[in-house]
């Protein structure tokens, strides 16, 4: 039965058992041994070839000289012993200037450690050295600093000075000399600071006095220049500014209202609007008289229009008189409109006068405020300069330069002594590290070698990953030595491993024909091309024919048929023509020249596989062939390439999956098998082709090893 689901790996829990792990180590033991050998030889080489290195160290403690300090003006790097101050002393100890002094006093220009060529990169890494660019290019000071190690001991105020050298005495001399020159340099800096302090204070006082005088002069000069601005004439009452601002707002509103009315009246006058809307223009005796006359004319026109027709002379005269009267009315309205425009102009002039008056008051107030602000700033500057001058004057009066030389801010608590044993190399440590590295290298090589093999290497691998039994392990043939292709190897050497593997496959229930039933139809497919599928079909057909079975081999690969070429037949009409009913089956079916096997070759024509390989095409053909043959083998295209095998899978009794030994990736096989299961196919088993017998014997699988070696006498390859 086909599995309903596929496992994701070789184990449900994804882990190897202890026995499998031991088998893996045994199989890859040479990689592990080579890694250990390389590690051991590397460690021995380091111990034998590397010159010994001695490290001498001295200890300094940073302690500020507070008792001997005469005043606060003599600065020291360690006034406040915080972490940054101690770290700064570490940087001073590793400075290039201090290194030059040590080199000059100890005459290290010819020291072999500093004049020798830099070590190789791997040896520098083992020794813990970090060569700078300057040291690599022959800088003597840079090489000296590369051998010097200065660091702070934890969070304390203790600094360790360590120096590496091939001479233990020289290493101690350098560490002690560096500490000595550092403390001498501190004393020298303190003496110079005390000697310069007095002159510096006098210069500082003179500069501050001049700055104070300049600030006071600037204040007096600005007050004199700002006298008119600060007078009563520039004083602006806030109430006056507020009153003017209120008047300006009222006038502006009045002007805006009149302008709006004026604009509306202009449009009404230009359009001769109704009399009721023109009342805002005002009135005059003449305009009232003209309006009364117009009303009388309109009344008379209405009476005459009721008695006479539209063209009556009286009506025409009234209309002419009305037009003249209307012109007079328009002239009078224009005159009143001009009077209203004058009122608007007077409102605008009043608004501009108020705006100018308000702007002048604001400008005077702003000038006065700026002047007052500037005077306050100058007064603050004068006060600040005066306080600074008085503070320095008090310090200069209280300062007393000490006559005695102060003690340094550091002292030596442990001088360096010549070491008796080298710090590197240490044979036990080097050998243990090298062997550990060799072991890790061997394990990494074993892992990479094992991870690189993603194919199936045993029947158990197939069963655990795919859930299918392995029906046979077909060995890989050396065709160049034998001169025989695999499909002919069975005929020439019937007692070979290859022939026995095919007979084992024939004996499986997959190919066994039930009693009283028709011929068995088996689909042979693979995940990818070049897995030996077509060769297996022809070889298996010949093996079955040699056992007396009636065998038919069908080449159902509609894209790249190959059975006819393997059997030595010429290309011609094939399966496509038979399924399209263009050529009878009897004319297309051929006989294998080397065995009693009937062949239905593929066709060079490409047609629609969905129609030809369905139940009405290939299915009907197989139903007619079952009674006439004991075994029908169908060679199809790979599952990953096309969908043809999935169409045929529903028409056969069983599906045989061909997998190339240690080559086809497990992910491809798992995906292809799952695709068959999804369509309801019946994958019955797997055949591992091109099995490397020697490699399989070394894999420690249950179907390899000693048993396979003992059975070798039964075969004649």
Short mmCIF file of C-alpha atoms in Angstrom, two decimals, residues 111-120 123-124 129 131 135-136 138 143 147:
data_model
loop_
_atom_site.label_atom_id
_atom_site.label_comp_id
_atom_site.label_asym_id
_atom_site.label_seq_id
_atom_site.Cartn_x
_atom_site.Cartn_y
_atom_site.Cartn_z
CA UNK A 111 67.95 45.05 19.84
CA UNK A 112 67.27 41.83 17.85
CA UNK A 113 63.58 41.83 18.83
CA UNK A 114 63.06 45.25 17.24
CA UNK A 115 65.31 44.87 14.22
CA UNK A 116 64.16 41.37 13.18
CA UNK A 117 61.56 40.92 10.44
CA UNK A 118 57.93 40.77 11.62
CA UNK A 119 56.54 37.30 12.27
CA UNK A 120 54.02 35.64 10.01
CA UNK A 123 52.40 33.14 14.54
CA UNK A 124 51.47 36.71 15.56
CA UNK A 129 50.71 40.29 18.91
CA UNK A 131 51.43 44.60 14.45
CA UNK A 135 55.70 48.58 12.61
CA UNK A 136 55.16 46.40 9.55
CA UNK A 138 60.10 49.06 9.70
CA UNK A 143 57.60 47.60 16.88
CA UNK A 147 55.66 44.45 22.28
#
